[in-house]
Structure formats: structure tokens, C-alpha cells
């Protein structure tokens, strides 16, 4: 097998993510497109280079061409994935979502008319998850989101900073002490030069993204945002009103600190929050959860939660249990009463970690300030 690989090495690949990038490669004298992956590009007006260069092994995903060019490319060995017109999203998108895109029109129309809601309704049509065309569209979409997320974490908002995950109850209501605590945590993390990452949904997730978003705002503005949001404490009965309240906060503060949300249409009944500036929304929940854990190289803070949060604790614990030293990241559980008695995850986590490399990377604290102190100490160790 190794000999075969050395005799037939894989061609170098280029993710051609813009028309400008395509033009630069052409101007640099490229003669072959082998290994080029072009995604959602309008290549009309590029008939000349497309017909002049070798295209065997090139892949075009949802691109637009001048008349006759697509047939020529296909006949010369290019692989072309056509646009999928019957789906309400672009399976080949080259960037993450923004809240404004997912909620476009929310100020004047109902949530049910937004892109986010339409995609969710498409995903739950009877039999949809067993249809080959739907499965292919969703898989291509999630692959594209993964590419965009990888680009973000390599050279975007994460450059030079660690990412810390915040996990906890999706049911935490605005106006409660639990919501405020999560918002304060997000604010403190961002002020300490960390990128906040959440599951991108409501409750604790919204609060942490909110805190990060307003981390540079004065305390008075932060407090006002909490008070204004409390007027619509939850996304039930009206996602529309819930989202509009958040949109008004963002309108007052259009240049908030970036943070990441990774929600899923698998749980489409939980809408994405408006404060994660970069939204990597997936169809496949298992992929989404694995990626969220993988990205949090600065550790994860687990605020009080129930079933979903307990699952996330032990999913992260499993990664650390089997991990090599350089991949083991801090796990900080906040709320001694909650994690010792109501949902006693801490004793089990301690038992699991005993004698393992992760033993000195798990912590139980009672406040978000203590959680931040733990992360600071871990970062310096």
C-alpha cells in the first residue's frame, strides 16, 4: 500500500473559494486544474481559460458557466455537481451563516418565513431523511460548512486566541440569574482574549454569545441589554418576538465582539440565537457536537444543565480519557450543588479521571469568576 502511494501520490488540491482566487491562479500561469475545487462561483466570462486548461480531476460544485462550457468541461474529465434548485439552501455555500441571513425579514414578517425556518421545515418533510437527493444535499451542505469553519479557525476570529466552549441549559430564561451568569461568563471570557463557542441556540448558549458580543460595551449597555431581553424571556410562544428583541440589541451595537455558534437543524425547534456572529449550522447533529468539542482548545465550561449538558460532559470526558497529553483540555463544571447532588456528574467524572492524564484537568467550582481563574491558571501551566 505504501509503495502504491509513493508511485501515485495524491494531486495537490486547491479550494478555489472566489472568482478572484480563480483569476489569480490563471494569471499565475496555471495550465492544469487538476485538484481544483471550485465552489458556488459565477464563472461566466471565463470561457477562455476554462477551455484552454486541462480540467481532468477538477471539481466544480454549484458553479455557473457560459453556455456550452459545462458540457465541454464534463467531456474533458471535470466532475461537475449541478445546482440543486429544489432545496431552500445552497449546498455549496463557501461561508458560514450570520444571524441576519438566517433571520432576514424578521422585523416585518414572522419567523416561519425566514431562511432558518424554511430550511428546518424542508428537513422534516415526511420521508425526507431517507431520500437520496435530500441526503446528498444535506451532506454537501455540511461539508461546505466544515470547510468554512476550518478557514475561520485557521485565519479568522481565532487567530492568536484560544477558543473556550460554554455549555449549559437551553431552557435558561432571559431575566433569570442563570441567564445573567452565563452572559457574564461570555463577557469575561471575551475580555480575556478568548473566543467564545456555544451550541448556538437559546438559553445558556444565547447568554454566553450575548456576553461575548457586548464584551467591549460599557456595563450600563450590558445591563440594559439584559433588561430589554427579559421582556421576552423565551422563544415560546413566539420565536418572532424573541428574535426581534435580540435584533434590536444588535442594531444598537452593530460592531460587537465576534463569537461562534454551532447549532443544528436536527433540533430545529430550538432557534439559533442572534448574538453568535459566526454561525456554523449543520444538519447532522453528531458531526456538529464532535466539531464543537474539537474546536475548544482552551477548554469547556459546563454551566448547570440537564440531559444534553450531561451528555456533553461525558462526550468531552471520553475524548480526554483516551487523548494524548497535548489534546487534553480543561473541563470546568460550575455549580457545586447542581453537579454534586441534583445531577451528580462530578463524582462520576472524578472516578473516570482517577489515575488518568486528565485527572489534573477537571475542576468543580461554584461561580463563573472561579471558572475563569481556573482557565487562567491552566493556560499558564
PDB file of C-alpha atoms in Angstrom, residues 39-172:
ATOM      1  CA  UNK A  39     -17.463  26.090  -5.049  1.00  0.00           C
ATOM      2  CA  UNK A  40     -20.500  28.286  -5.833  1.00  0.00           C
ATOM      3  CA  UNK A  41     -18.602  30.519  -8.256  1.00  0.00           C
ATOM      4  CA  UNK A  42     -20.058  32.526 -11.122  1.00  0.00           C
ATOM      5  CA  UNK A  43     -17.515  31.678 -13.830  1.00  0.00           C
ATOM      6  CA  UNK A  44     -19.319  33.329 -16.681  1.00  0.00           C
ATOM      7  CA  UNK A  45     -16.850  35.335 -18.737  1.00  0.00           C
ATOM      8  CA  UNK A  46     -14.081  32.787 -18.079  1.00  0.00           C
ATOM      9  CA  UNK A  47     -14.718  30.662 -21.164  1.00  0.00           C
ATOM     10  CA  UNK A  48     -11.159  31.153 -22.439  1.00  0.00           C
ATOM     11  CA  UNK A  49      -9.161  29.730 -19.507  1.00  0.00           C
ATOM     12  CA  UNK A  50     -11.782  27.055 -18.818  1.00  0.00           C
ATOM     13  CA  UNK A  51     -11.436  25.749 -22.357  1.00  0.00           C
ATOM     14  CA  UNK A  52      -7.676  26.223 -22.625  1.00  0.00           C
ATOM     15  CA  UNK A  53      -6.557  24.445 -19.465  1.00  0.00           C
ATOM     16  CA  UNK A  54      -6.527  20.764 -18.655  1.00  0.00           C
ATOM     17  CA  UNK A  55      -9.516  20.028 -16.418  1.00  0.00           C
ATOM     18  CA  UNK A  56      -9.138  16.309 -15.696  1.00  0.00           C
ATOM     19  CA  UNK A  57      -9.615  15.914 -11.934  1.00  0.00           C
ATOM     20  CA  UNK A  58     -11.138  19.341 -11.325  1.00  0.00           C
ATOM     21  CA  UNK A  59     -14.350  19.547  -9.288  1.00  0.00           C
ATOM     22  CA  UNK A  60     -16.978  22.262  -9.733  1.00  0.00           C
ATOM     23  CA  UNK A  61     -19.694  22.486  -7.083  1.00  0.00           C
ATOM     24  CA  UNK A  62     -22.770  24.509  -7.985  1.00  0.00           C
ATOM     25  CA  UNK A  63     -20.913  26.867 -10.317  1.00  0.00           C
ATOM     26  CA  UNK A  64     -22.372  28.944 -13.160  1.00  0.00           C
ATOM     27  CA  UNK A  65     -20.823  28.879 -16.648  1.00  0.00           C
ATOM     28  CA  UNK A  66     -21.288  30.440 -20.069  1.00  0.00           C
ATOM     29  CA  UNK A  67     -23.436  28.409 -22.463  1.00  0.00           C
ATOM     30  CA  UNK A  68     -21.693  25.264 -23.637  1.00  0.00           C
ATOM     31  CA  UNK A  69     -18.790  25.460 -21.166  1.00  0.00           C
ATOM     32  CA  UNK A  70     -20.237  22.953 -18.708  1.00  0.00           C
ATOM     33  CA  UNK A  71     -20.607  20.272 -21.391  1.00  0.00           C
ATOM     34  CA  UNK A  72     -17.042  20.928 -22.548  1.00  0.00           C
ATOM     35  CA  UNK A  73     -15.658  20.605 -19.014  1.00  0.00           C
ATOM     36  CA  UNK A  74     -17.544  17.400 -18.351  1.00  0.00           C
ATOM     37  CA  UNK A  75     -16.433  15.832 -21.635  1.00  0.00           C
ATOM     38  CA  UNK A  76     -12.786  16.560 -20.752  1.00  0.00           C
ATOM     39  CA  UNK A  77     -12.910  14.891 -17.350  1.00  0.00           C
ATOM     40  CA  UNK A  78     -14.100  17.515 -14.888  1.00  0.00           C
ATOM     41  CA  UNK A  79     -16.564  16.471 -12.196  1.00  0.00           C
ATOM     42  CA  UNK A  80     -19.500  18.871 -12.022  1.00  0.00           C
ATOM     43  CA  UNK A  81     -22.114  18.916  -9.286  1.00  0.00           C
ATOM     44  CA  UNK A  82     -25.081  20.924 -10.554  1.00  0.00           C
ATOM     45  CA  UNK A  83     -27.052  23.492  -8.623  1.00  0.00           C
ATOM     46  CA  UNK A  84     -29.859  21.876  -6.666  1.00  0.00           C
ATOM     47  CA  UNK A  85     -32.878  24.065  -7.304  1.00  0.00           C
ATOM     48  CA  UNK A  86     -35.391  22.115  -5.198  1.00  0.00           C
ATOM     49  CA  UNK A  87     -33.770  22.886  -1.823  1.00  0.00           C
ATOM     50  CA  UNK A  88     -34.144  26.160   0.123  1.00  0.00           C
ATOM     51  CA  UNK A  89     -30.405  26.481   0.822  1.00  0.00           C
ATOM     52  CA  UNK A  90     -27.138  26.454  -1.074  1.00  0.00           C
ATOM     53  CA  UNK A  91     -25.432  23.069  -0.510  1.00  0.00           C
ATOM     54  CA  UNK A  92     -22.164  24.506  -1.841  1.00  0.00           C
ATOM     55  CA  UNK A  93     -22.008  27.725   0.175  1.00  0.00           C
ATOM     56  CA  UNK A  94     -18.482  28.865   0.855  1.00  0.00           C
ATOM     57  CA  UNK A  95     -19.028  30.713   4.120  1.00  0.00           C
ATOM     58  CA  UNK A  96     -20.710  30.430   7.492  1.00  0.00           C
ATOM     59  CA  UNK A  97     -24.108  31.910   8.217  1.00  0.00           C
ATOM     60  CA  UNK A  98     -24.784  35.147  10.015  1.00  0.00           C
ATOM     61  CA  UNK A  99     -27.834  35.729  12.228  1.00  0.00           C
ATOM     62  CA  UNK A 100     -29.018  38.410   9.823  1.00  0.00           C
ATOM     63  CA  UNK A 101     -29.030  35.896   6.967  1.00  0.00           C
ATOM     64  CA  UNK A 102     -30.862  33.222   8.924  1.00  0.00           C
ATOM     65  CA  UNK A 103     -33.383  35.763  10.260  1.00  0.00           C
ATOM     66  CA  UNK A 104     -33.686  38.006   7.193  1.00  0.00           C
ATOM     67  CA  UNK A 105     -37.022  39.815   7.278  1.00  0.00           C
ATOM     68  CA  UNK A 106     -37.783  39.056  10.926  1.00  0.00           C
ATOM     69  CA  UNK A 107     -38.604  42.685  11.749  1.00  0.00           C
ATOM     70  CA  UNK A 108     -41.512  42.780   9.309  1.00  0.00           C
ATOM     71  CA  UNK A 109     -42.553  39.142   8.949  1.00  0.00           C
ATOM     72  CA  UNK A 110     -42.936  36.001  11.041  1.00  0.00           C
ATOM     73  CA  UNK A 111     -40.132  33.629  11.937  1.00  0.00           C
ATOM     74  CA  UNK A 112     -41.831  30.919   9.871  1.00  0.00           C
ATOM     75  CA  UNK A 113     -40.922  32.901   6.737  1.00  0.00           C
ATOM     76  CA  UNK A 114     -37.196  33.178   7.493  1.00  0.00           C
ATOM     77  CA  UNK A 115     -34.471  31.100   5.875  1.00  0.00           C
ATOM     78  CA  UNK A 116     -33.812  29.276   9.135  1.00  0.00           C
ATOM     79  CA  UNK A 117     -37.410  28.149   9.495  1.00  0.00           C
ATOM     80  CA  UNK A 118     -37.818  27.218   5.824  1.00  0.00           C
ATOM     81  CA  UNK A 119     -34.728  25.019   5.897  1.00  0.00           C
ATOM     82  CA  UNK A 120     -35.960  23.273   9.033  1.00  0.00           C
ATOM     83  CA  UNK A 121     -39.379  22.640   7.506  1.00  0.00           C
ATOM     84  CA  UNK A 122     -37.686  21.202   4.416  1.00  0.00           C
ATOM     85  CA  UNK A 123     -35.575  18.886   6.604  1.00  0.00           C
ATOM     86  CA  UNK A 124     -38.565  17.370   8.437  1.00  0.00           C
ATOM     87  CA  UNK A 125     -40.819  16.643   5.475  1.00  0.00           C
ATOM     88  CA  UNK A 126     -42.145  13.084   5.695  1.00  0.00           C
ATOM     89  CA  UNK A 127     -39.540  10.684   4.361  1.00  0.00           C
ATOM     90  CA  UNK A 128     -37.072  13.483   3.650  1.00  0.00           C
ATOM     91  CA  UNK A 129     -34.205  11.970   5.602  1.00  0.00           C
ATOM     92  CA  UNK A 130     -34.471   8.778   3.546  1.00  0.00           C
ATOM     93  CA  UNK A 131     -34.429  10.480   0.134  1.00  0.00           C
ATOM     94  CA  UNK A 132     -31.145  10.220  -1.744  1.00  0.00           C
ATOM     95  CA  UNK A 133     -31.332  13.753  -3.172  1.00  0.00           C
ATOM     96  CA  UNK A 134     -32.094  15.268   0.240  1.00  0.00           C
ATOM     97  CA  UNK A 135     -29.358  13.236   1.922  1.00  0.00           C
ATOM     98  CA  UNK A 136     -26.858  14.329  -0.727  1.00  0.00           C
ATOM     99  CA  UNK A 137     -27.860  17.996  -0.429  1.00  0.00           C
ATOM    100  CA  UNK A 138     -27.550  17.947   3.375  1.00  0.00           C
ATOM    101  CA  UNK A 139     -24.200  16.129   3.271  1.00  0.00           C
ATOM    102  CA  UNK A 140     -22.763  18.544   0.705  1.00  0.00           C
ATOM    103  CA  UNK A 141     -24.006  21.471   2.788  1.00  0.00           C
ATOM    104  CA  UNK A 142     -22.403  20.154   5.992  1.00  0.00           C
ATOM    105  CA  UNK A 143     -19.142  19.531   4.157  1.00  0.00           C
ATOM    106  CA  UNK A 144     -19.158  23.121   2.912  1.00  0.00           C
ATOM    107  CA  UNK A 145     -19.885  24.451   6.393  1.00  0.00           C
ATOM    108  CA  UNK A 146     -17.000  22.371   7.733  1.00  0.00           C
ATOM    109  CA  UNK A 147     -14.645  23.893   5.157  1.00  0.00           C
ATOM    110  CA  UNK A 148     -15.774  27.410   6.043  1.00  0.00           C
ATOM    111  CA  UNK A 149     -15.409  26.704   9.757  1.00  0.00           C
ATOM    112  CA  UNK A 150     -11.910  25.342   9.240  1.00  0.00           C
ATOM    113  CA  UNK A 151     -10.963  28.529   7.408  1.00  0.00           C
ATOM    114  CA  UNK A 152     -12.403  30.650  10.218  1.00  0.00           C
ATOM    115  CA  UNK A 153     -10.480  28.846  12.925  1.00  0.00           C
ATOM    116  CA  UNK A 154      -7.218  28.919  10.980  1.00  0.00           C
ATOM    117  CA  UNK A 155      -7.132  32.552   9.943  1.00  0.00           C
ATOM    118  CA  UNK A 156     -10.292  34.268  11.144  1.00  0.00           C
ATOM    119  CA  UNK A 157     -11.518  35.252  14.592  1.00  0.00           C
ATOM    120  CA  UNK A 158      -9.408  32.575  16.291  1.00  0.00           C
ATOM    121  CA  UNK A 159      -6.034  33.767  15.049  1.00  0.00           C
ATOM    122  CA  UNK A 160      -3.769  34.022  18.088  1.00  0.00           C
ATOM    123  CA  UNK A 161      -6.526  33.191  20.568  1.00  0.00           C
ATOM    124  CA  UNK A 162      -7.839  30.052  22.212  1.00  0.00           C
ATOM    125  CA  UNK A 163     -11.462  29.012  21.927  1.00  0.00           C
ATOM    126  CA  UNK A 164     -13.454  28.178  25.043  1.00  0.00           C
ATOM    127  CA  UNK A 165     -16.761  26.343  24.905  1.00  0.00           C
ATOM    128  CA  UNK A 166     -19.692  27.287  27.111  1.00  0.00           C
ATOM    129  CA  UNK A 167     -22.354  24.629  27.559  1.00  0.00           C
ATOM    130  CA  UNK A 168     -25.472  24.507  29.689  1.00  0.00           C
ATOM    131  CA  UNK A 169     -29.255  24.520  29.731  1.00  0.00           C
ATOM    132  CA  UNK A 170     -31.083  25.575  26.574  1.00  0.00           C
ATOM    133  CA  UNK A 171     -34.100  26.339  28.767  1.00  0.00           C
ATOM    134  CA  UNK A 172     -32.420  29.086  30.819  1.00  0.00           C
TER     135      UNK A 172
END
